[in-house]
Amino acid sequence: MIPELSNPSVCMRDPQRVQEILQSMQKAGSNTLQVISDFDMTLTRFAYNGKRCPTCHNILDNSKLISNDCKEQLKELLNTYYPIEIDSTRSVEEKLPLMVEWWTKAHELLVQEKIKKDMLEVAVRESEAMLREGYQLFFNHLYEHSIPLLIFSAGIGDILEEVIRQAGVFHSNVKVFSNYMDFDETGLLKAFKGELIHIYNKREGALLNTGHFQELRTRPNVLLMGDSLGDLNMADGVQDMENILKIGYLNDKVEERKQSYLDSYDIVLVEDETLEVPNAVLLYLTGNK
């Protein structure tokens, strides 16, 4: 049906079920479709030429906007908390307060750095951030077919938007739910706005924005894309859902995590740096194949 589903990077627990969901969604038509996606390591590359690519937070951490002292402290936080985030022996309940602690401390450090709003553009331009191969088709095709793309991110919204703006694909159908910086009238970072969105409460993030989901009531078919098990809750705010197809990027620690991804996502993409499969799915769902 979709030749790309035979790509070597593709793993599916139940290919038959995937076919059924795809057929049902195609039949309903693209005007019933919405795409809900994570950003870092889902729409952006995990690595390029063997080197890790930066997340929204990394772009800032690695930039000239931040003192070496702050960089050291952020690195210490990463070394402390990242192993907890990916520890498959700990429950989400156990990780949750520790993740909140991590992001809160990181944001407090950033606020002390007197970051100027107009410097973010430079930080992104000088960074090695890269959207996945095939991103032009992905963003442009959704825009041309008026399909809403909701991006949920535990990263930094201002930087995320700058990445897609500089790539020339920040179209009007894109909505971003993330952590936004709050600048004072002179353009200095003074705080982060609103509730912290982190890897495990994207669900609440989803529910807080149910007003936004209201206008999507006529779009009960969801293509969900993520790279962590926490991303699976991003569609929880969608009411009267009919079909959901979940595509998961398994970027690293493949052997130990593969089974849990296969149990949770319909299509698992193993060490795949492209949007080839999501694009093929979109083309099929919009009747281009």
PDB file of C-alpha atoms in Angstrom:
ATOM      1  CA  MET A   1       0.000   0.000   0.000  1.00  0.00           C
ATOM      2  CA  ILE A   2       2.792   2.416   1.009  1.00  0.00           C
ATOM      3  CA  PRO A   3       6.126   1.074  -0.270  1.00  0.00           C
ATOM      4  CA  GLU A   4       8.088   3.108   2.315  1.00  0.00           C
ATOM      5  CA  LEU A   5       6.614   0.935   5.085  1.00  0.00           C
ATOM      6  CA  SER A   6       8.994  -1.768   3.822  1.00  0.00           C
ATOM      7  CA  ASN A   7      12.030   0.454   4.502  1.00  0.00           C
ATOM      8  CA  PRO A   8      14.706  -1.266   6.627  1.00  0.00           C
ATOM      9  CA  SER A   9      14.230   1.282   9.451  1.00  0.00           C
ATOM     10  CA  VAL A  10      10.520   0.432   9.840  1.00  0.00           C
ATOM     11  CA  CYS A  11       9.293  -1.946  12.549  1.00  0.00           C
ATOM     12  CA  MET A  12       5.612  -2.704  13.198  1.00  0.00           C
ATOM     13  CA  ARG A  13       4.079  -4.979  15.786  1.00  0.00           C
ATOM     14  CA  ASP A  14       0.858  -5.329  13.784  1.00  0.00           C
ATOM     15  CA  PRO A  15       1.203  -4.326  10.108  1.00  0.00           C
ATOM     16  CA  GLN A  16      -2.381  -5.419   9.408  1.00  0.00           C
ATOM     17  CA  ARG A  17      -3.706  -2.995  12.035  1.00  0.00           C
ATOM     18  CA  VAL A  18      -1.606  -0.182  10.512  1.00  0.00           C
ATOM     19  CA  GLN A  19      -3.149  -0.890   7.083  1.00  0.00           C
ATOM     20  CA  GLU A  20      -6.650  -0.754   8.575  1.00  0.00           C
ATOM     21  CA  ILE A  21      -6.037   2.570  10.347  1.00  0.00           C
ATOM     22  CA  LEU A  22      -4.516   4.076   7.196  1.00  0.00           C
ATOM     23  CA  GLN A  23      -7.422   2.935   5.008  1.00  0.00           C
ATOM     24  CA  SER A  24      -9.971   4.259   7.470  1.00  0.00           C
ATOM     25  CA  MET A  25      -8.185   7.626   7.704  1.00  0.00           C
ATOM     26  CA  GLN A  26      -7.780   7.924   3.944  1.00  0.00           C
ATOM     27  CA  LYS A  27     -11.457   7.208   3.422  1.00  0.00           C
ATOM     28  CA  ALA A  28     -12.442   9.937   5.894  1.00  0.00           C
ATOM     29  CA  GLY A  29     -10.482  12.498   3.856  1.00  0.00           C
ATOM     30  CA  SER A  30      -7.676  14.898   4.688  1.00  0.00           C
ATOM     31  CA  ASN A  31     -10.090  17.553   5.985  1.00  0.00           C
ATOM     32  CA  THR A  32     -10.648  15.265   9.030  1.00  0.00           C
ATOM     33  CA  LEU A  33      -6.894  14.992   9.742  1.00  0.00           C
ATOM     34  CA  GLN A  34      -4.621  16.773  12.191  1.00  0.00           C
ATOM     35  CA  VAL A  35      -0.960  16.112  12.965  1.00  0.00           C
ATOM     36  CA  ILE A  36       0.345  16.287  16.544  1.00  0.00           C
ATOM     37  CA  SER A  37       4.102  16.096  16.890  1.00  0.00           C
ATOM     38  CA  ASP A  38       6.958  16.442  19.311  1.00  0.00           C
ATOM     39  CA  PHE A  39       9.828  18.660  18.099  1.00  0.00           C
ATOM     40  CA  ASP A  40      13.308  17.807  19.400  1.00  0.00           C
ATOM     41  CA  MET A  41      14.606  14.548  17.896  1.00  0.00           C
ATOM     42  CA  THR A  42      11.255  13.990  16.135  1.00  0.00           C
ATOM     43  CA  LEU A  43      11.029  16.810  13.610  1.00  0.00           C
ATOM     44  CA  THR A  44      14.719  17.589  14.140  1.00  0.00           C
ATOM     45  CA  ARG A  45      17.603  15.219  13.526  1.00  0.00           C
ATOM     46  CA  PHE A  46      19.064  13.169  16.333  1.00  0.00           C
ATOM     47  CA  ALA A  47      22.488  13.054  14.681  1.00  0.00           C
ATOM     48  CA  TYR A  48      24.266  14.116  11.513  1.00  0.00           C
ATOM     49  CA  ASN A  49      27.489  12.532  10.264  1.00  0.00           C
ATOM     50  CA  GLY A  50      27.829  10.680  13.553  1.00  0.00           C
ATOM     51  CA  LYS A  51      27.519  13.833  15.676  1.00  0.00           C
ATOM     52  CA  ARG A  52      24.565  14.547  17.955  1.00  0.00           C
ATOM     53  CA  CYS A  53      22.366  17.446  16.837  1.00  0.00           C
ATOM     54  CA  PRO A  54      21.221  20.013  19.396  1.00  0.00           C
ATOM     55  CA  THR A  55      17.803  20.266  21.021  1.00  0.00           C
ATOM     56  CA  CYS A  56      16.176  23.674  21.619  1.00  0.00           C
ATOM     57  CA  HIS A  57      17.783  23.792  25.051  1.00  0.00           C
ATOM     58  CA  ASN A  58      21.174  22.710  23.644  1.00  0.00           C
ATOM     59  CA  ILE A  59      21.075  25.536  21.069  1.00  0.00           C
ATOM     60  CA  LEU A  60      20.998  27.981  23.939  1.00  0.00           C
ATOM     61  CA  ASP A  61      23.391  26.003  26.131  1.00  0.00           C
ATOM     62  CA  ASN A  62      25.991  25.851  23.347  1.00  0.00           C
ATOM     63  CA  SER A  63      25.604  29.454  22.235  1.00  0.00           C
ATOM     64  CA  LYS A  64      27.686  32.532  22.988  1.00  0.00           C
ATOM     65  CA  LEU A  65      24.712  33.937  24.898  1.00  0.00           C
ATOM     66  CA  ILE A  66      25.628  31.903  27.940  1.00  0.00           C
ATOM     67  CA  SER A  67      28.640  32.168  30.234  1.00  0.00           C
ATOM     68  CA  ASN A  68      31.001  29.226  30.660  1.00  0.00           C
ATOM     69  CA  ASP A  69      30.008  29.029  34.298  1.00  0.00           C
ATOM     70  CA  CYS A  70      26.353  28.620  33.340  1.00  0.00           C
ATOM     71  CA  LYS A  71      27.297  26.048  30.683  1.00  0.00           C
ATOM     72  CA  GLU A  72      29.113  24.005  33.326  1.00  0.00           C
ATOM     73  CA  GLN A  73      26.128  24.103  35.666  1.00  0.00           C
ATOM     74  CA  LEU A  74      23.715  23.117  32.890  1.00  0.00           C
ATOM     75  CA  LYS A  75      26.015  20.234  31.983  1.00  0.00           C
ATOM     76  CA  GLU A  76      26.045  19.046  35.585  1.00  0.00           C
ATOM     77  CA  LEU A  77      22.245  19.106  35.585  1.00  0.00           C
ATOM     78  CA  LEU A  78      22.191  17.094  32.353  1.00  0.00           C
ATOM     79  CA  ASN A  79      24.601  14.506  33.735  1.00  0.00           C
ATOM     80  CA  THR A  80      22.493  14.185  36.866  1.00  0.00           C
ATOM     81  CA  TYR A  81      19.000  14.081  35.404  1.00  0.00           C
ATOM     82  CA  TYR A  82      19.237  12.708  31.843  1.00  0.00           C
ATOM     83  CA  PRO A  83      20.169   9.187  33.027  1.00  0.00           C
ATOM     84  CA  ILE A  84      17.019   9.298  35.188  1.00  0.00           C
ATOM     85  CA  GLU A  85      14.868  10.401  32.234  1.00  0.00           C
ATOM     86  CA  ILE A  86      15.885   7.412  30.108  1.00  0.00           C
ATOM     87  CA  ASP A  87      16.078   4.871  32.961  1.00  0.00           C
ATOM     88  CA  SER A  88      13.613   2.154  31.950  1.00  0.00           C
ATOM     89  CA  THR A  89      13.599   0.683  35.480  1.00  0.00           C
ATOM     90  CA  ARG A  90      11.999   3.789  37.027  1.00  0.00           C
ATOM     91  CA  SER A  91       8.306   4.601  36.817  1.00  0.00           C
ATOM     92  CA  VAL A  92       6.971   7.874  35.408  1.00  0.00           C
ATOM     93  CA  GLU A  93       5.653   8.736  38.896  1.00  0.00           C
ATOM     94  CA  GLU A  94       9.162   8.396  40.258  1.00  0.00           C
ATOM     95  CA  LYS A  95      10.750  10.428  37.457  1.00  0.00           C
ATOM     96  CA  LEU A  96       8.180  13.200  37.396  1.00  0.00           C
ATOM     97  CA  PRO A  97       9.262  15.360  40.369  1.00  0.00           C
ATOM     98  CA  LEU A  98      12.899  14.941  39.337  1.00  0.00           C
ATOM     99  CA  MET A  99      12.216  16.099  35.785  1.00  0.00           C
ATOM    100  CA  VAL A 100      10.342  19.163  37.063  1.00  0.00           C
ATOM    101  CA  GLU A 101      13.301  19.870  39.343  1.00  0.00           C
ATOM    102  CA  TRP A 102      15.694  19.623  36.368  1.00  0.00           C
ATOM    103  CA  TRP A 103      13.786  21.956  34.034  1.00  0.00           C
ATOM    104  CA  THR A 104      13.055  24.447  36.806  1.00  0.00           C
ATOM    105  CA  LYS A 105      16.727  24.663  37.812  1.00  0.00           C
ATOM    106  CA  ALA A 106      17.782  24.973  34.165  1.00  0.00           C
ATOM    107  CA  HIS A 107      15.298  27.785  33.534  1.00  0.00           C
ATOM    108  CA  GLU A 108      16.445  29.605  36.681  1.00  0.00           C
ATOM    109  CA  LEU A 109      20.055  29.443  35.451  1.00  0.00           C
ATOM    110  CA  LEU A 110      19.047  30.809  32.047  1.00  0.00           C
ATOM    111  CA  VAL A 111      17.155  33.725  33.576  1.00  0.00           C
ATOM    112  CA  GLN A 112      20.324  34.768  35.451  1.00  0.00           C
ATOM    113  CA  GLU A 113      22.172  35.037  32.124  1.00  0.00           C
ATOM    114  CA  LYS A 114      20.457  38.258  30.988  1.00  0.00           C
ATOM    115  CA  ILE A 115      19.642  36.822  27.567  1.00  0.00           C
ATOM    116  CA  LYS A 116      18.519  39.358  24.958  1.00  0.00           C
ATOM    117  CA  LYS A 117      15.561  38.510  22.762  1.00  0.00           C
ATOM    118  CA  ASP A 118      17.213  39.672  19.538  1.00  0.00           C
ATOM    119  CA  MET A 119      20.174  37.349  20.150  1.00  0.00           C
ATOM    120  CA  LEU A 120      18.073  34.200  19.789  1.00  0.00           C
ATOM    121  CA  GLU A 121      18.036  34.518  16.015  1.00  0.00           C
ATOM    122  CA  VAL A 122      21.853  34.525  15.961  1.00  0.00           C
ATOM    123  CA  ALA A 123      22.069  31.597  18.387  1.00  0.00           C
ATOM    124  CA  VAL A 124      19.851  29.508  16.095  1.00  0.00           C
ATOM    125  CA  ARG A 125      21.671  30.589  12.931  1.00  0.00           C
ATOM    126  CA  GLU A 126      25.068  29.669  14.401  1.00  0.00           C
ATOM    127  CA  SER A 127      23.844  26.360  15.821  1.00  0.00           C
ATOM    128  CA  GLU A 128      23.922  22.937  14.214  1.00  0.00           C
ATOM    129  CA  ALA A 129      20.173  22.457  14.559  1.00  0.00           C
ATOM    130  CA  MET A 130      18.732  20.560  11.616  1.00  0.00           C
ATOM    131  CA  LEU A 131      15.229  19.527  10.726  1.00  0.00           C
ATOM    132  CA  ARG A 132      14.993  15.957   9.456  1.00  0.00           C
ATOM    133  CA  GLU A 133      15.560  15.298   5.777  1.00  0.00           C
ATOM    134  CA  GLY A 134      12.305  15.775   3.856  1.00  0.00           C
ATOM    135  CA  TYR A 135      11.089  18.568   6.143  1.00  0.00           C
ATOM    136  CA  GLN A 136      10.147  20.886   3.245  1.00  0.00           C
ATOM    137  CA  LEU A 137       7.682  18.364   1.837  1.00  0.00           C
ATOM    138  CA  PHE A 138       6.323  17.620   5.323  1.00  0.00           C
ATOM    139  CA  PHE A 139       5.611  21.228   6.341  1.00  0.00           C
ATOM    140  CA  ASN A 140       4.607  22.456   2.880  1.00  0.00           C
ATOM    141  CA  HIS A 141       2.279  19.552   2.145  1.00  0.00           C
ATOM    142  CA  LEU A 142       0.424  20.036   5.435  1.00  0.00           C
ATOM    143  CA  TYR A 143       0.112  23.752   4.722  1.00  0.00           C
ATOM    144  CA  GLU A 144      -1.101  23.248   1.155  1.00  0.00           C
ATOM    145  CA  HIS A 145      -3.787  20.847   2.370  1.00  0.00           C
ATOM    146  CA  SER A 146      -4.770  23.096   5.321  1.00  0.00           C
ATOM    147  CA  ILE A 147      -3.961  20.319   7.805  1.00  0.00           C
ATOM    148  CA  PRO A 148      -3.194  21.688  11.291  1.00  0.00           C
ATOM    149  CA  LEU A 149       0.200  20.786  12.728  1.00  0.00           C
ATOM    150  CA  LEU A 150       0.342  21.027  16.522  1.00  0.00           C
ATOM    151  CA  ILE A 151       3.843  20.868  17.953  1.00  0.00           C
ATOM    152  CA  PHE A 152       4.105  20.019  21.649  1.00  0.00           C
ATOM    153  CA  SER A 153       7.555  20.579  23.064  1.00  0.00           C
ATOM    154  CA  ALA A 154       9.234  20.508  26.449  1.00  0.00           C
ATOM    155  CA  GLY A 155      11.890  22.691  24.812  1.00  0.00           C
ATOM    156  CA  ILE A 156      11.899  26.458  24.437  1.00  0.00           C
ATOM    157  CA  GLY A 157       9.143  27.786  22.170  1.00  0.00           C
ATOM    158  CA  ASP A 158      11.001  30.933  21.112  1.00  0.00           C
ATOM    159  CA  ILE A 159      13.929  28.878  19.812  1.00  0.00           C
ATOM    160  CA  LEU A 160      11.739  26.185  18.259  1.00  0.00           C
ATOM    161  CA  GLU A 161       9.835  28.832  16.282  1.00  0.00           C
ATOM    162  CA  GLU A 162      13.099  30.433  15.189  1.00  0.00           C
ATOM    163  CA  VAL A 163      14.376  27.067  13.877  1.00  0.00           C
ATOM    164  CA  ILE A 164      11.315  26.533  11.685  1.00  0.00           C
ATOM    165  CA  ARG A 165      11.222  30.203  10.687  1.00  0.00           C
ATOM    166  CA  GLN A 166      14.838  30.089   9.498  1.00  0.00           C
ATOM    167  CA  ALA A 167      14.066  26.874   7.603  1.00  0.00           C
ATOM    168  CA  GLY A 168      11.301  28.794   5.815  1.00  0.00           C
ATOM    169  CA  VAL A 169       8.473  26.498   6.927  1.00  0.00           C
ATOM    170  CA  PHE A 170       6.744  28.356   9.785  1.00  0.00           C
ATOM    171  CA  HIS A 171       3.376  28.399   8.014  1.00  0.00           C
ATOM    172  CA  SER A 172       0.041  29.614   9.400  1.00  0.00           C
ATOM    173  CA  ASN A 173      -1.229  26.056  10.034  1.00  0.00           C
ATOM    174  CA  VAL A 174       1.487  25.467  12.666  1.00  0.00           C
ATOM    175  CA  LYS A 175       0.638  25.922  16.367  1.00  0.00           C
ATOM    176  CA  VAL A 176       3.297  25.486  19.033  1.00  0.00           C
ATOM    177  CA  PHE A 177       2.700  24.571  22.688  1.00  0.00           C
ATOM    178  CA  SER A 178       5.959  24.935  24.573  1.00  0.00           C
ATOM    179  CA  ASN A 179       7.859  26.865  27.250  1.00  0.00           C
ATOM    180  CA  TYR A 180       8.037  30.503  26.207  1.00  0.00           C
ATOM    181  CA  MET A 181      10.429  33.107  27.485  1.00  0.00           C
ATOM    182  CA  ASP A 182       9.104  36.265  29.081  1.00  0.00           C
ATOM    183  CA  PHE A 183      11.135  39.351  28.195  1.00  0.00           C
ATOM    184  CA  ASP A 184      10.989  42.727  29.903  1.00  0.00           C
ATOM    185  CA  GLU A 185      10.409  45.943  27.955  1.00  0.00           C
ATOM    186  CA  THR A 186      14.139  46.248  27.198  1.00  0.00           C
ATOM    187  CA  GLY A 187      14.141  42.745  25.651  1.00  0.00           C
ATOM    188  CA  LEU A 188      15.928  40.953  28.505  1.00  0.00           C
ATOM    189  CA  LEU A 189      14.805  37.500  29.637  1.00  0.00           C
ATOM    190  CA  LYS A 190      13.158  37.852  33.048  1.00  0.00           C
ATOM    191  CA  ALA A 191      11.259  34.564  33.435  1.00  0.00           C
ATOM    192  CA  PHE A 192       9.486  31.742  31.630  1.00  0.00           C
ATOM    193  CA  LYS A 193       5.747  32.102  31.012  1.00  0.00           C
ATOM    194  CA  GLY A 194       2.986  29.975  32.522  1.00  0.00           C
ATOM    195  CA  GLU A 195       3.066  26.340  33.533  1.00  0.00           C
ATOM    196  CA  LEU A 196       6.190  24.323  32.834  1.00  0.00           C
ATOM    197  CA  ILE A 197       5.689  21.884  29.969  1.00  0.00           C
ATOM    198  CA  HIS A 198       8.007  18.909  30.362  1.00  0.00           C
ATOM    199  CA  ILE A 199       8.331  15.468  28.866  1.00  0.00           C
ATOM    200  CA  TYR A 200       5.684  13.858  31.083  1.00  0.00           C
ATOM    201  CA  ASN A 201       2.940  16.468  31.286  1.00  0.00           C
ATOM    202  CA  LYS A 202       2.403  17.145  27.619  1.00  0.00           C
ATOM    203  CA  ARG A 203      -0.921  15.525  28.354  1.00  0.00           C
ATOM    204  CA  GLU A 204      -1.938  18.244  30.793  1.00  0.00           C
ATOM    205  CA  GLY A 205      -0.533  20.703  28.302  1.00  0.00           C
ATOM    206  CA  ALA A 206      -2.932  19.157  25.849  1.00  0.00           C
ATOM    207  CA  LEU A 207      -5.856  19.463  28.202  1.00  0.00           C
ATOM    208  CA  LEU A 208      -5.050  23.045  29.206  1.00  0.00           C
ATOM    209  CA  ASN A 209      -5.403  23.932  25.574  1.00  0.00           C
ATOM    210  CA  THR A 210      -8.747  22.217  25.032  1.00  0.00           C
ATOM    211  CA  GLY A 211     -10.051  25.574  23.785  1.00  0.00           C
ATOM    212  CA  HIS A 212      -7.673  25.081  20.909  1.00  0.00           C
ATOM    213  CA  PHE A 213      -8.806  21.498  20.483  1.00  0.00           C
ATOM    214  CA  GLN A 214     -12.424  22.702  20.296  1.00  0.00           C
ATOM    215  CA  GLU A 215     -11.807  24.218  16.880  1.00  0.00           C
ATOM    216  CA  LEU A 216     -10.367  20.870  15.784  1.00  0.00           C
ATOM    217  CA  ARG A 217     -13.527  18.908  16.676  1.00  0.00           C
ATOM    218  CA  THR A 218     -14.132  18.326  12.993  1.00  0.00           C
ATOM    219  CA  ARG A 219     -10.729  16.619  12.743  1.00  0.00           C
ATOM    220  CA  PRO A 220     -11.104  13.331  14.639  1.00  0.00           C
ATOM    221  CA  ASN A 221      -8.221  11.591  12.824  1.00  0.00           C
ATOM    222  CA  VAL A 222      -4.767  12.081  14.271  1.00  0.00           C
ATOM    223  CA  LEU A 223      -1.274  11.356  13.028  1.00  0.00           C
ATOM    224  CA  LEU A 224       0.913  11.473  16.152  1.00  0.00           C
ATOM    225  CA  MET A 225       4.721  11.638  15.980  1.00  0.00           C
ATOM    226  CA  GLY A 226       7.146  11.402  18.875  1.00  0.00           C
ATOM    227  CA  ASP A 227      10.421   9.994  20.093  1.00  0.00           C
ATOM    228  CA  SER A 228       9.621   9.164  23.715  1.00  0.00           C
ATOM    229  CA  LEU A 229       6.896   7.222  25.498  1.00  0.00           C
ATOM    230  CA  GLY A 230       5.854  10.502  27.159  1.00  0.00           C
ATOM    231  CA  ASP A 231       4.837  11.805  23.726  1.00  0.00           C
ATOM    232  CA  LEU A 232       2.033   9.237  23.467  1.00  0.00           C
ATOM    233  CA  ASN A 233      -0.218  11.427  25.640  1.00  0.00           C
ATOM    234  CA  MET A 234      -0.058  14.472  23.380  1.00  0.00           C
ATOM    235  CA  ALA A 235      -3.406  13.676  21.741  1.00  0.00           C
ATOM    236  CA  ASP A 236      -5.296  13.295  25.039  1.00  0.00           C
ATOM    237  CA  GLY A 237      -7.062  16.629  24.520  1.00  0.00           C
ATOM    238  CA  VAL A 238      -8.632  15.464  21.253  1.00  0.00           C
ATOM    239  CA  GLN A 239     -12.341  14.795  21.717  1.00  0.00           C
ATOM    240  CA  ASP A 240     -14.327  12.153  19.850  1.00  0.00           C
ATOM    241  CA  MET A 241     -11.199  10.719  18.270  1.00  0.00           C
ATOM    242  CA  GLU A 242     -11.880   8.206  15.512  1.00  0.00           C
ATOM    243  CA  ASN A 243      -8.430   7.030  14.413  1.00  0.00           C
ATOM    244  CA  ILE A 244      -4.913   7.661  15.626  1.00  0.00           C
ATOM    245  CA  LEU A 245      -1.768   6.454  13.913  1.00  0.00           C
ATOM    246  CA  LYS A 246       1.328   6.749  16.096  1.00  0.00           C
ATOM    247  CA  ILE A 247       4.786   6.985  14.553  1.00  0.00           C
ATOM    248  CA  GLY A 248       7.713   6.757  16.972  1.00  0.00           C
ATOM    249  CA  TYR A 249      11.356   7.576  16.325  1.00  0.00           C
ATOM    250  CA  LEU A 250      13.651   5.234  18.254  1.00  0.00           C
ATOM    251  CA  ASN A 251      16.874   7.209  18.073  1.00  0.00           C
ATOM    252  CA  ASP A 252      19.212   5.477  20.495  1.00  0.00           C
ATOM    253  CA  LYS A 253      19.394   2.716  23.137  1.00  0.00           C
ATOM    254  CA  VAL A 254      17.626   0.656  20.495  1.00  0.00           C
ATOM    255  CA  GLU A 255      17.844  -2.860  21.881  1.00  0.00           C
ATOM    256  CA  GLU A 256      16.707  -2.046  25.396  1.00  0.00           C
ATOM    257  CA  ARG A 257      13.838   0.176  24.299  1.00  0.00           C
ATOM    258  CA  LYS A 258      12.628  -1.451  21.087  1.00  0.00           C
ATOM    259  CA  GLN A 259       9.988  -3.671  22.682  1.00  0.00           C
ATOM    260  CA  SER A 260       8.380  -0.889  24.694  1.00  0.00           C
ATOM    261  CA  TYR A 261       8.232   1.282  21.543  1.00  0.00           C
ATOM    262  CA  LEU A 262       6.713  -1.538  19.490  1.00  0.00           C
ATOM    263  CA  ASP A 263       4.103  -2.039  22.225  1.00  0.00           C
ATOM    264  CA  SER A 264       3.170   1.665  22.211  1.00  0.00           C
ATOM    265  CA  TYR A 265       3.689   3.028  18.698  1.00  0.00           C
ATOM    266  CA  ASP A 266       2.066   1.628  15.534  1.00  0.00           C
ATOM    267  CA  ILE A 267       5.137   2.330  13.399  1.00  0.00           C
ATOM    268  CA  VAL A 268       8.613   2.483  14.941  1.00  0.00           C
ATOM    269  CA  LEU A 269      11.436   4.104  12.960  1.00  0.00           C
ATOM    270  CA  VAL A 270      14.802   2.821  14.128  1.00  0.00           C
ATOM    271  CA  GLU A 271      17.742   5.210  13.725  1.00  0.00           C
ATOM    272  CA  ASP A 272      16.001   6.906  10.796  1.00  0.00           C
ATOM    273  CA  GLU A 273      17.084  10.543  10.282  1.00  0.00           C
ATOM    274  CA  THR A 274      14.436  11.310   7.657  1.00  0.00           C
ATOM    275  CA  LEU A 275      10.761  12.165   7.399  1.00  0.00           C
ATOM    276  CA  GLU A 276      10.417   9.745   4.495  1.00  0.00           C
ATOM    277  CA  VAL A 277       7.862   7.486   6.211  1.00  0.00           C
ATOM    278  CA  PRO A 278       5.668  10.275   7.682  1.00  0.00           C
ATOM    279  CA  ASN A 279       5.757  11.994   4.269  1.00  0.00           C
ATOM    280  CA  ALA A 280       4.690   8.790   2.486  1.00  0.00           C
ATOM    281  CA  VAL A 281       1.856   8.394   5.006  1.00  0.00           C
ATOM    282  CA  LEU A 282       0.741  12.012   4.458  1.00  0.00           C
ATOM    283  CA  LEU A 283       0.820  11.645   0.692  1.00  0.00           C
ATOM    284  CA  TYR A 284      -1.295   8.500   0.979  1.00  0.00           C
ATOM    285  CA  LEU A 285      -3.785  10.129   3.371  1.00  0.00           C
ATOM    286  CA  THR A 286      -4.188  13.178   1.122  1.00  0.00           C
ATOM    287  CA  GLY A 287      -4.831  10.998  -1.897  1.00  0.00           C
ATOM    288  CA  ASN A 288      -1.528  11.676  -3.639  1.00  0.00           C
ATOM    289  CA  LYS A 289      -0.748   7.982  -3.974  1.00  0.00           C
TER     290      LYS A 289
END
